[in-house]
mmCIF file with all atom_site columns, C-alpha atoms in Angstrom:
data_model
loop_
_atom_site.group_PDB
_atom_site.id
_atom_site.type_symbol
_atom_site.label_atom_id
_atom_site.label_alt_id
_atom_site.label_comp_id
_atom_site.label_asym_id
_atom_site.label_entity_id
_atom_site.label_seq_id
_atom_site.pdbx_PDB_ins_code
_atom_site.Cartn_x
_atom_site.Cartn_y
_atom_site.Cartn_z
_atom_site.occupancy
_atom_site.B_iso_or_equiv
_atom_site.pdbx_formal_charge
_atom_site.auth_seq_id
_atom_site.auth_comp_id
_atom_site.auth_asym_id
_atom_site.auth_atom_id
_atom_site.pdbx_PDB_model_num
ATOM 1  C CA . MET A 1 1  ? -29.133 -2.370 -19.912 1.00 52.00 ? 1  MET A CA 1
ATOM 2  C CA . PHE A 1 2  ? -25.945 -4.169 -21.005 1.00 54.00 ? 2  PHE A CA 1
ATOM 3  C CA . ALA A 1 3  ? -23.776 -1.530 -19.353 1.00 59.00 ? 3  ALA A CA 1
ATOM 4  C CA . ALA A 1 4  ? -25.668 -1.910 -16.085 1.00 56.00 ? 4  ALA A CA 1
ATOM 5  C CA . VAL A 1 5  ? -25.236 -5.683 -16.169 1.00 51.00 ? 5  VAL A CA 1
ATOM 6  C CA . ALA A 1 6  ? -21.531 -5.329 -16.974 1.00 58.00 ? 6  ALA A CA 1
ATOM 7  C CA . LEU A 1 7  ? -21.060 -2.896 -14.107 1.00 57.00 ? 7  LEU A CA 1
ATOM 8  C CA . LEU A 1 8  ? -22.788 -5.239 -11.681 1.00 53.00 ? 8  LEU A CA 1
ATOM 9  C CA . CYS A 1 9  ? -20.664 -8.190 -12.788 1.00 55.00 ? 9  CYS A CA 1
ATOM 10 C CA . PHE A 1 10 ? -17.403 -6.315 -12.365 1.00 57.00 ? 10 PHE A CA 1
ATOM 11 C CA . ALA A 1 11 ? -18.519 -4.754 -9.089  1.00 55.00 ? 11 ALA A CA 1
ATOM 12 C CA . ALA A 1 12 ? -19.149 -8.225 -7.751  1.00 46.00 ? 12 ALA A CA 1
ATOM 13 C CA . ALA A 1 13 ? -15.661 -9.240 -8.813  1.00 52.00 ? 13 ALA A CA 1
ATOM 14 C CA . GLY A 1 14 ? -14.165 -6.296 -6.920  1.00 54.00 ? 14 GLY A CA 1
ATOM 15 C CA . THR A 1 15 ? -12.846 -4.493 -9.990  1.00 52.00 ? 15 THR A CA 1
ATOM 16 C CA . LEU A 1 16 ? -15.010 -1.402 -9.623  1.00 50.00 ? 16 LEU A CA 1
ATOM 17 C CA . HIS A 1 17 ? -14.402 -0.389 -6.032  1.00 50.00 ? 17 HIS A CA 1
ATOM 18 C CA . ALA A 1 18 ? -11.477 1.980  -6.669  1.00 51.00 ? 18 ALA A CA 1
ATOM 19 C CA . ALA A 1 19 ? -12.675 3.375  -9.985  1.00 47.00 ? 19 ALA A CA 1
ATOM 20 C CA . ASP A 1 20 ? -16.190 3.999  -8.717  1.00 56.00 ? 20 ASP A CA 1
ATOM 21 C CA . ALA A 1 21 ? -14.897 6.291  -5.967  1.00 58.00 ? 21 ALA A CA 1
ATOM 22 C CA . ARG A 1 22 ? -12.967 8.450  -8.440  1.00 79.00 ? 22 ARG A CA 1
ATOM 23 C CA . GLY A 1 23 ? -16.055 9.959  -10.010 1.00 91.00 ? 23 GLY A CA 1
ATOM 24 C CA . TRP A 1 24 ? -15.160 9.032  -13.576 1.00 94.00 ? 24 TRP A CA 1
ATOM 25 C CA . ALA A 1 25 ? -17.760 9.320  -16.320 1.00 95.00 ? 25 ALA A CA 1
ATOM 26 C CA . VAL A 1 26 ? -19.504 6.048  -17.144 1.00 95.00 ? 26 VAL A CA 1
ATOM 27 C CA . SER A 1 27 ? -17.756 5.859  -20.522 1.00 95.00 ? 27 SER A CA 1
ATOM 28 C CA . THR A 1 28 ? -14.354 6.269  -18.851 1.00 96.00 ? 28 THR A CA 1
ATOM 29 C CA . LEU A 1 29 ? -15.254 3.697  -16.228 1.00 96.00 ? 29 LEU A CA 1
ATOM 30 C CA . LEU A 1 30 ? -16.250 1.170  -18.895 1.00 96.00 ? 30 LEU A CA 1
ATOM 31 C CA . ARG A 1 31 ? -12.981 1.758  -20.771 1.00 97.00 ? 31 ARG A CA 1
ATOM 32 C CA . HIS A 1 32 ? -11.080 1.297  -17.491 1.00 97.00 ? 32 HIS A CA 1
ATOM 33 C CA . ILE A 1 33 ? -12.850 -2.029 -16.937 1.00 97.00 ? 33 ILE A CA 1
ATOM 34 C CA . ALA A 1 34 ? -12.139 -3.099 -20.526 1.00 98.00 ? 34 ALA A CA 1
ATOM 35 C CA . ALA A 1 35 ? -8.432  -2.413 -19.912 1.00 98.00 ? 35 ALA A CA 1
ATOM 36 C CA . ALA A 1 36 ? -8.295  -4.834 -16.967 1.00 97.00 ? 36 ALA A CA 1
ATOM 37 C CA . PRO A 1 37 ? -7.182  -8.076 -18.670 1.00 98.00 ? 37 PRO A CA 1
ATOM 38 C CA . ASN A 1 38 ? -3.841  -6.876 -20.081 1.00 98.00 ? 38 ASN A CA 1
ATOM 39 C CA . CYS A 1 39 ? -1.969  -4.054 -21.778 1.00 98.00 ? 39 CYS A CA 1
ATOM 40 C CA . ALA A 1 40 ? -3.196  -5.015 -25.243 1.00 98.00 ? 40 ALA A CA 1
ATOM 41 C CA . HIS A 1 41 ? -6.756  -4.426 -24.050 1.00 98.00 ? 41 HIS A CA 1
ATOM 42 C CA . ALA A 1 42 ? -5.733  -1.123 -22.433 1.00 98.00 ? 42 ALA A CA 1
ATOM 43 C CA . ASN A 1 43 ? -4.142  -0.025 -25.694 1.00 98.00 ? 43 ASN A CA 1
ATOM 44 C CA . ALA A 1 44 ? -7.200  -1.095 -27.704 1.00 98.00 ? 44 ALA A CA 1
ATOM 45 C CA . VAL A 1 45 ? -9.449  1.223  -25.673 1.00 98.00 ? 45 VAL A CA 1
ATOM 46 C CA . GLY A 1 46 ? -6.932  4.076  -25.767 1.00 97.00 ? 46 GLY A CA 1
ATOM 47 C CA . LEU A 1 47 ? -5.756  3.890  -22.155 1.00 98.00 ? 47 LEU A CA 1
ATOM 48 C CA . ALA A 1 48 ? -2.152  2.775  -22.562 1.00 98.00 ? 48 ALA A CA 1
ATOM 49 C CA . PRO A 1 49 ? 0.199   3.824  -21.201 1.00 98.00 ? 49 PRO A CA 1
ATOM 50 C CA . ALA A 1 50 ? -1.544  4.824  -17.968 1.00 98.00 ? 50 ALA A CA 1
ATOM 51 C CA . ARG A 1 51 ? -0.249  6.616  -14.892 1.00 98.00 ? 51 ARG A CA 1
ATOM 52 C CA . ARG A 1 52 ? -1.110  5.535  -11.352 1.00 97.00 ? 52 ARG A CA 1
ATOM 53 C CA . ASN A 1 53 ? -4.651  6.653  -10.326 1.00 96.00 ? 53 ASN A CA 1
ATOM 54 C CA . ALA A 1 54 ? -5.607  7.252  -13.964 1.00 97.00 ? 54 ALA A CA 1
ATOM 55 C CA . PRO A 1 55 ? -8.117  5.270  -16.018 1.00 97.00 ? 55 PRO A CA 1
ATOM 56 C CA . GLY A 1 56 ? -6.510  2.115  -17.369 1.00 97.00 ? 56 GLY A CA 1
ATOM 57 C CA . TYR A 1 57 ? -3.913  1.803  -14.604 1.00 98.00 ? 57 TYR A CA 1
ATOM 58 C CA . TYR A 1 58 ? -3.686  -1.549 -12.845 1.00 98.00 ? 58 TYR A CA 1
ATOM 59 C CA . ASP A 1 59 ? -0.800  -2.564 -10.575 1.00 98.00 ? 59 ASP A CA 1
ATOM 60 C CA . ARG A 1 60 ? -0.418  -5.839 -12.451 1.00 97.00 ? 60 ARG A CA 1
ATOM 61 C CA . HIS A 1 61 ? 0.254   -3.883 -15.670 1.00 98.00 ? 61 HIS A CA 1
ATOM 62 C CA . ASP A 1 62 ? 3.072   -1.900 -14.029 1.00 98.00 ? 62 ASP A CA 1
ATOM 63 C CA . ARG A 1 63 ? 5.949   -4.389 -14.182 1.00 95.00 ? 63 ARG A CA 1
ATOM 64 C CA . ASP A 1 64 ? 8.622   -2.155 -12.654 1.00 97.00 ? 64 ASP A CA 1
ATOM 65 C CA . ASN A 1 65 ? 6.281   -0.389 -10.185 1.00 97.00 ? 65 ASN A CA 1
ATOM 66 C CA . ASP A 1 66 ? 7.278   3.072  -11.385 1.00 98.00 ? 66 ASP A CA 1
ATOM 67 C CA . GLY A 1 67 ? 3.715   4.367  -11.604 1.00 98.00 ? 67 GLY A CA 1
ATOM 68 C CA . LEU A 1 68 ? 3.394   3.910  -15.357 1.00 98.00 ? 68 LEU A CA 1
ATOM 69 C CA . ALA A 1 69 ? 1.530   0.863  -16.640 1.00 98.00 ? 69 ALA A CA 1
ATOM 70 C CA . CYS A 1 70 ? 1.786   -0.578 -20.140 1.00 97.00 ? 70 CYS A CA 1
ATOM 71 C CA . GLU A 1 71 ? 4.942   1.377  -20.911 1.00 96.00 ? 71 GLU A CA 1
ATOM 72 C CA . GLU A 1 72 ? 5.510   -0.606 -24.091 1.00 95.00 ? 72 GLU A CA 1
ATOM 73 C CA . TYR A 1 73 ? 2.675   1.408  -25.701 1.00 92.00 ? 73 TYR A CA 1
ATOM 74 C CA . ARG A 1 74 ? 4.379   4.814  -25.318 1.00 88.00 ? 74 ARG A CA 1
#
């Protein structure tokens, strides 16, 4: 139930649209959403660093726009 509510909240905020189309497992999708605030969150859920189009990747986390987000966690 909580996961469904969380998904609805983030879908309404526009966070889910790209991830939803990728066909990720629900657990991966939830980790991707949890990584949204910043790189520390992405690292905490095991998604840092992240390559473009991979779970945990957000443009705002890719400071130099090289396709690798949260590089400081390599």
